[in-house]
Coordinates of C-alpha atoms and ligand atoms in Angstrom, one line a residue:
X1 CA -0.1 -0.4 -0.4
X2 CA 1.2 3.5 -0.9
X3 CA 1.6 5.7 2.1
X4 CA 0.7 8.8 0.0
X5 CA -2.5 9.9 1.5
X6 CA -4.1 11.4 -2.2
X7 CA -2.3 11.2 -4.9
X8 CA -3.8 13.0 -8.5
X9 CA -1.8 12.4 -11.8
X10 CA -2.8 14.2 -14.9
X11 CA -6.1 14.2 -13.4
X12 CA -8.9 15.9 -15.6
X13 CA -12.8 16.6 -15.1
X14 CA -15.4 17.4 -17.7
X15 CA -18.6 17.6 -16.3
X16 CA -21.5 16.3 -18.5
X17 CA -19.0 14.8 -21.1
X18 CA -20.2 13.6 -24.3
X19 CA -22.9 15.8 -24.0
X20 CA -23.9 19.6 -25.7
X21 CA -23.5 20.6 -21.6
X22 CA -20.0 19.4 -21.4
X23 CA -17.9 21.8 -19.6
X24 CA -14.6 21.6 -18.4
X25 CA -13.8 21.7 -14.8
X26 CA -9.9 20.8 -14.5
X27 CA -7.3 19.7 -16.5
X28 CA -3.8 18.1 -15.7
X29 CA -3.9 18.0 -12.1
X30 CA -0.8 16.4 -10.5
X31 CA -0.8 16.7 -6.6
X32 CA 0.4 14.7 -4.0
X33 CA -0.9 14.9 -0.5
X34 CA 1.3 13.2 2.5
X35 CA 0.0 11.4 5.4
X36 CA -0.7 14.0 7.8
X37 CA -0.4 17.1 5.5
X38 CA -2.6 20.2 5.5
X39 CA -2.7 21.2 1.6
X40 CA -5.0 24.0 0.5
X41 CA -6.8 24.6 -2.6
X42 CA -6.6 28.2 -3.3
X43 CA -8.0 29.7 -6.3
X44 CA -10.9 32.2 -7.7
X45 CA -14.7 31.2 -7.6
X46 CA -15.7 28.4 -10.4
X47 CA -11.9 27.4 -11.0
X48 CA -13.0 23.7 -10.2
X49 CA -11.4 23.6 -6.7
X50 CA -14.6 22.1 -5.2
X51 CA -14.8 19.6 -8.2
X52 CA -11.4 18.0 -7.0
X53 CA -12.6 17.7 -3.8
X54 CA -15.5 15.8 -5.0
X55 CA -13.3 13.5 -7.0
X56 CA -11.0 12.6 -4.0
X57 CA -14.6 11.9 -2.0
X58 CA -15.0 9.6 -4.6
X59 CA -18.2 11.8 -5.4
X60 CA -17.4 11.9 -8.7
X61 CA -15.6 10.4 -11.7
X62 CA -12.6 12.1 -12.9
X63 CA -12.9 11.8 -16.7
X64 CA -8.9 11.6 -17.2
X65 CA -6.1 10.9 -14.8
X66 CA -5.5 8.5 -12.2
X67 CA -6.4 9.6 -8.6
X68 CA -5.3 7.3 -5.8
X69 CA -5.6 7.4 -2.1
X70 CA -3.0 5.5 -0.3
X71 CA -2.6 3.7 -3.3
X72 CA -6.0 2.5 -4.4
X73 CA -8.5 4.3 -7.0
X74 CA -11.1 6.0 -5.6
X75 CA -13.9 4.9 -6.9
X76 CA -16.7 5.7 -4.2
X77 CA -17.2 7.6 -0.7
X78 CA -15.6 5.8 2.1
X79 CA -15.1 6.1 5.6
X80 CA -11.5 7.0 5.3
X81 CA -12.2 10.0 3.4
X82 CA -14.6 12.5 5.3
X83 CA -15.9 15.6 3.6
X84 CA -17.1 18.8 5.2
X85 CA -19.3 21.0 3.2
X86 CA -19.8 24.9 4.1
X87 CA -23.3 24.5 5.6
X88 CA -23.5 21.7 7.7
X89 CA -26.5 19.4 7.3
X90 CA -27.3 18.4 11.0
X91 CA -30.6 15.8 11.6
X92 CA -32.5 18.4 13.6
X93 CA -34.6 15.8 15.4
X94 CA -31.2 13.9 16.5
X95 CA -29.4 15.0 19.5
X96 CA -25.4 16.6 18.7
X97 CA -24.3 13.1 20.1
X98 CA -26.6 11.2 18.0
X99 CA -25.4 13.4 14.7
X100 CA -21.9 13.0 15.5
X101 CA -22.6 9.2 15.3
X102 CA -24.6 8.7 12.8
X103 CA -22.1 6.9 10.5
X104 CA -21.3 4.6 13.1
X105 CA -25.2 3.4 13.9
X106 CA -25.3 2.8 10.2
X107 CA -22.4 0.8 10.8
X108 CA -24.0 -1.2 13.1
X109 CA -22.2 -0.2 16.2
X110 CA -23.9 -0.5 19.2
X111 CA -25.3 2.3 21.4
X112 CA -22.8 2.2 24.4
X113 CA -19.7 2.3 22.1
X114 CA -21.7 5.2 20.1
X115 CA -21.7 7.1 23.1
X116 CA -18.7 6.7 24.2
X117 CA -16.9 7.9 20.6
X118 CA -19.5 11.0 20.8
X119 CA -18.0 11.6 24.1
X120 CA -14.8 11.5 23.1
X121 CA -14.8 13.4 19.6
X122 CA -17.1 16.0 21.2
X123 CA -14.4 16.8 23.7
X124 CA -12.0 17.2 21.1
X125 CA -14.2 20.2 19.7
X126 CA -14.8 21.4 22.9
X127 CA -18.7 20.9 22.7
X128 CA -18.3 17.6 25.3
X129 CA -21.2 19.8 27.4
X130 CA -23.5 19.9 24.0
X131 CA -23.9 15.6 23.7
X132 CA -27.7 16.1 24.2
X133 CA -28.6 19.3 22.8
X134 CA -30.3 19.8 19.4
X135 CA -28.7 21.4 16.7
X136 CA -31.1 24.6 16.6
X137 CA -30.0 25.3 20.0
X138 CA -26.1 25.8 18.6
X139 CA -24.3 28.8 17.2
X140 CA -23.1 28.4 13.3
X141 CA -19.4 27.9 14.9
X142 CA -20.6 25.5 17.2
X143 CA -22.7 23.2 14.1
X144 CA -19.1 23.4 11.8
X145 CA -17.5 22.0 15.2
X146 CA -20.3 19.5 15.3
X147 CA -19.6 18.5 11.4
X148 CA -15.7 18.4 12.4
X149 CA -16.5 15.8 15.4
X150 CA -18.9 13.9 13.1
X151 CA -15.8 13.5 10.8
X152 CA -13.8 12.5 13.4
X153 CA -15.7 9.9 14.7
X154 CA -15.1 7.7 11.5
X155 CA -11.4 8.2 12.3
X156 CA -10.7 9.0 8.6
X157 CA -7.3 9.2 7.1
X158 CA -8.4 12.4 5.2
X159 CA -10.4 15.2 5.9
X160 CA -11.7 17.1 2.7
X161 CA -13.4 20.5 3.6
X162 CA -15.1 22.9 1.6
X163 CA -14.9 26.1 3.0
X164 CA -16.1 25.1 5.8
X165 CA -16.1 28.6 7.6
X166 CA -17.1 30.5 4.6
X167 CA -20.3 31.3 6.4
X168 CA -19.3 32.2 9.6
X169 CA -18.3 35.9 11.1
X170 CA -14.8 36.9 10.4
X171 CA -13.7 36.5 14.3
X172 CA -15.3 33.3 14.8
X173 CA -13.7 32.1 11.4
X174 CA -10.1 33.1 12.6
X175 CA -11.0 31.0 16.3
X176 CA -12.4 27.9 14.0
X177 CA -9.1 28.0 12.3
X178 CA -7.0 28.0 15.4
X179 CA -9.2 25.3 16.6
X180 CA -8.9 23.0 13.1
X181 CA -5.2 23.5 13.5
X182 CA -5.2 21.9 17.0
X183 CA -7.7 19.4 15.9
X184 CA -5.9 18.1 13.2
X185 CA -2.7 18.0 14.6
X186 CA -4.2 15.6 17.1
X187 CA -5.7 13.4 14.6
X188 CA -2.8 12.7 12.2
X189 CA -5.1 12.8 9.4
X190 CA -4.4 14.5 6.1
X191 CA -6.3 17.4 5.2
X192 CA -7.2 19.1 1.6
X193 CA -8.6 22.2 2.5
X194 CA -10.7 24.4 -0.5
X195 CA -10.7 28.3 0.1
X196 CA -10.8 31.4 -1.9
X197 CA -9.4 33.5 0.9
X198 CA -5.6 34.2 1.0
X199 CA -5.7 34.8 4.7
X200 CA -7.2 31.2 5.5
X201 CA -4.1 29.8 3.4
X202 CA -1.7 31.5 5.2
X203 CA -3.1 30.6 8.5
X204 CA -3.8 26.9 7.7
X205 CA -1.8 25.5 5.0
X206 CA 1.5 23.3 5.0
X207 CA 1.6 23.8 1.0
X208 CA -0.7 26.0 -1.0
X209 CA -1.8 24.5 -4.3
X210 CA -2.8 27.6 -6.2
X211 CA -5.1 27.2 -9.4
X212 CA -5.9 28.9 -12.5
X213 CA -9.1 30.1 -13.6
X214 CA -11.2 27.8 -15.4
X215 CA -10.7 25.3 -16.4
X216 CA -8.4 24.8 -13.3
X217 CA -4.9 23.7 -13.4
X218 CA -2.5 24.3 -10.4
X219 CA -0.4 27.5 -11.3
X220 CA 2.1 27.0 -8.3
X221 CA 2.5 25.2 -5.3
X222 CA 3.6 27.5 -2.8
X223 CA 5.5 25.3 0.8
X224 CA 4.8 27.7 3.6
X225 CA 7.8 27.3 6.3
X226 CA 5.9 29.2 8.9
X227 CA 6.2 28.0 12.7
X228 CA 2.7 26.8 14.3
X229 CA 0.8 28.5 16.1
X230 CA 1.2 31.3 13.3
X231 CA 1.4 34.9 13.7
X232 CA -0.9 36.4 10.6
X233 CA 1.1 39.6 11.2
X234 CA 4.7 38.6 10.9
X235 CA 6.6 39.9 7.8
X236 CA 7.0 36.1 6.6
X237 CA 3.1 35.7 6.7
X238 CA 3.0 39.2 5.3
X239 CA 5.2 38.2 2.5
X240 CA 3.5 35.3 1.8
X241 CA 0.3 37.0 1.8
X242 CA 1.6 39.2 -0.7
X243 CA 3.1 36.7 -3.2
X244 CA -0.2 34.6 -2.8
X245 CA -2.1 37.8 -4.0
X246 CA 0.2 38.4 -7.0
X247 CA -0.1 35.0 -8.1
X248 CA -3.7 35.1 -8.2
X249 CA -4.9 38.4 -9.1
X250 CA -4.0 37.7 -12.9
X251 CA -6.5 34.4 -12.2
X252 CA -9.1 36.4 -10.7
X253 CA -8.8 38.9 -13.4
X254 CA -9.6 36.0 -16.2
X255 CA -12.0 34.3 -13.9
X256 CA -14.2 37.6 -14.0
X257 CA -13.6 37.9 -17.4
X258 CA -15.3 34.5 -18.5
X259 CA -18.2 35.3 -16.0
X260 CA -18.5 38.8 -17.5
X261 CA -18.8 36.9 -21.4
X262 CA -21.0 34.1 -20.4
X263 CA -23.4 36.5 -18.7
Ligands
ADP1 P1 -14.9 26.1 -7.0 O1 -14.9 25.3 -5.9 O2 -13.3 26.8 -7.4 O3 -15.7 27.7 -6.9 P2 -16.3 24.4 -8.9 O4 -15.5 23.0 -8.7 O5 -17.7 24.4 -7.9 O6 -15.3 25.6 -8.3 O7 -17.0 24.5 -10.4 C1 -15.8 24.6 -11.6 C2 -16.7 24.4 -12.4 O8 -17.5 23.2 -12.9 C3 -17.6 25.8 -12.7 O9 -17.8 26.2 -13.9 C4 -19.0 25.2 -12.3 O10 -20.3 25.9 -12.8 C5 -18.9 23.7 -12.7 N1 -19.5 22.4 -12.2 C6 -19.6 22.6 -10.8 N2 -20.3 21.5 -10.2 C7 -20.9 21.0 -11.5 C8 -21.9 19.9 -11.8 N3 -22.4 19.1 -10.8 N4 -22.6 20.1 -13.2 C9 -21.7 20.5 -14.2 N5 -21.1 21.7 -13.8 C10 -20.6 21.7 -12.8

């Protein structure tokens, strides 16, 4: 078994391939994510970041190239790869603890073990006291923490995160980024994290893969050598922010021009 968590070799995706609505979203993606590594996919809206995440999750098939997880072709979703979306859908009629262990319930795990796991993962996201509450009693930030706990309950090797904090206010988002780094380091999982926010990439990434405008290609991969916990205002962080902004700006202009042409 390969020890590369996610390996993309020349991966491409054409939505609705072979139909008049065919739409090329990704071209020639080469990317390897190491075990325990935090990789951020950064690029303008519509450049194919989420598409790549769905391919890695096994929710969609790539139309060219090869996508492997720990040496195995990704063909369908699996408990080793958990996907967390921007808007978490928790079941409103279940308690927080029941939501967190819903996947274990489906897998036939008994109630006492589920409760123990819920206790443990909610503790890790700082929400142990909320185990018997309903989702409607929680704030947006707390609900996203429950989503992370639900993913952790399955002991994933890879966390796939699609702008998970985008709906939160700026202060809560910064707190959630700190929280995520702590949880990620304790879990030893790899993370593939989609964002269009440069600050988020600076706060989180071991490496940043910068995408071109659609069809998405990887324009540059930047290794982030900043110590953790990170000071977002250190000269090195400012320098990185400047570089990411420069590389991205041309792509944002291209994406904008394309959207105007389509309108
Ligand atoms: P990003 O996450 O970078 O904003 P997406 O991966 O969501 O970009 O989208 C990339 C391109 O693929 C866009 O042009 C989008 O319209 C298209 N796309 C996304 N999902 C689908 C789908 N289910 N069917 C057809 N086209 C899609």
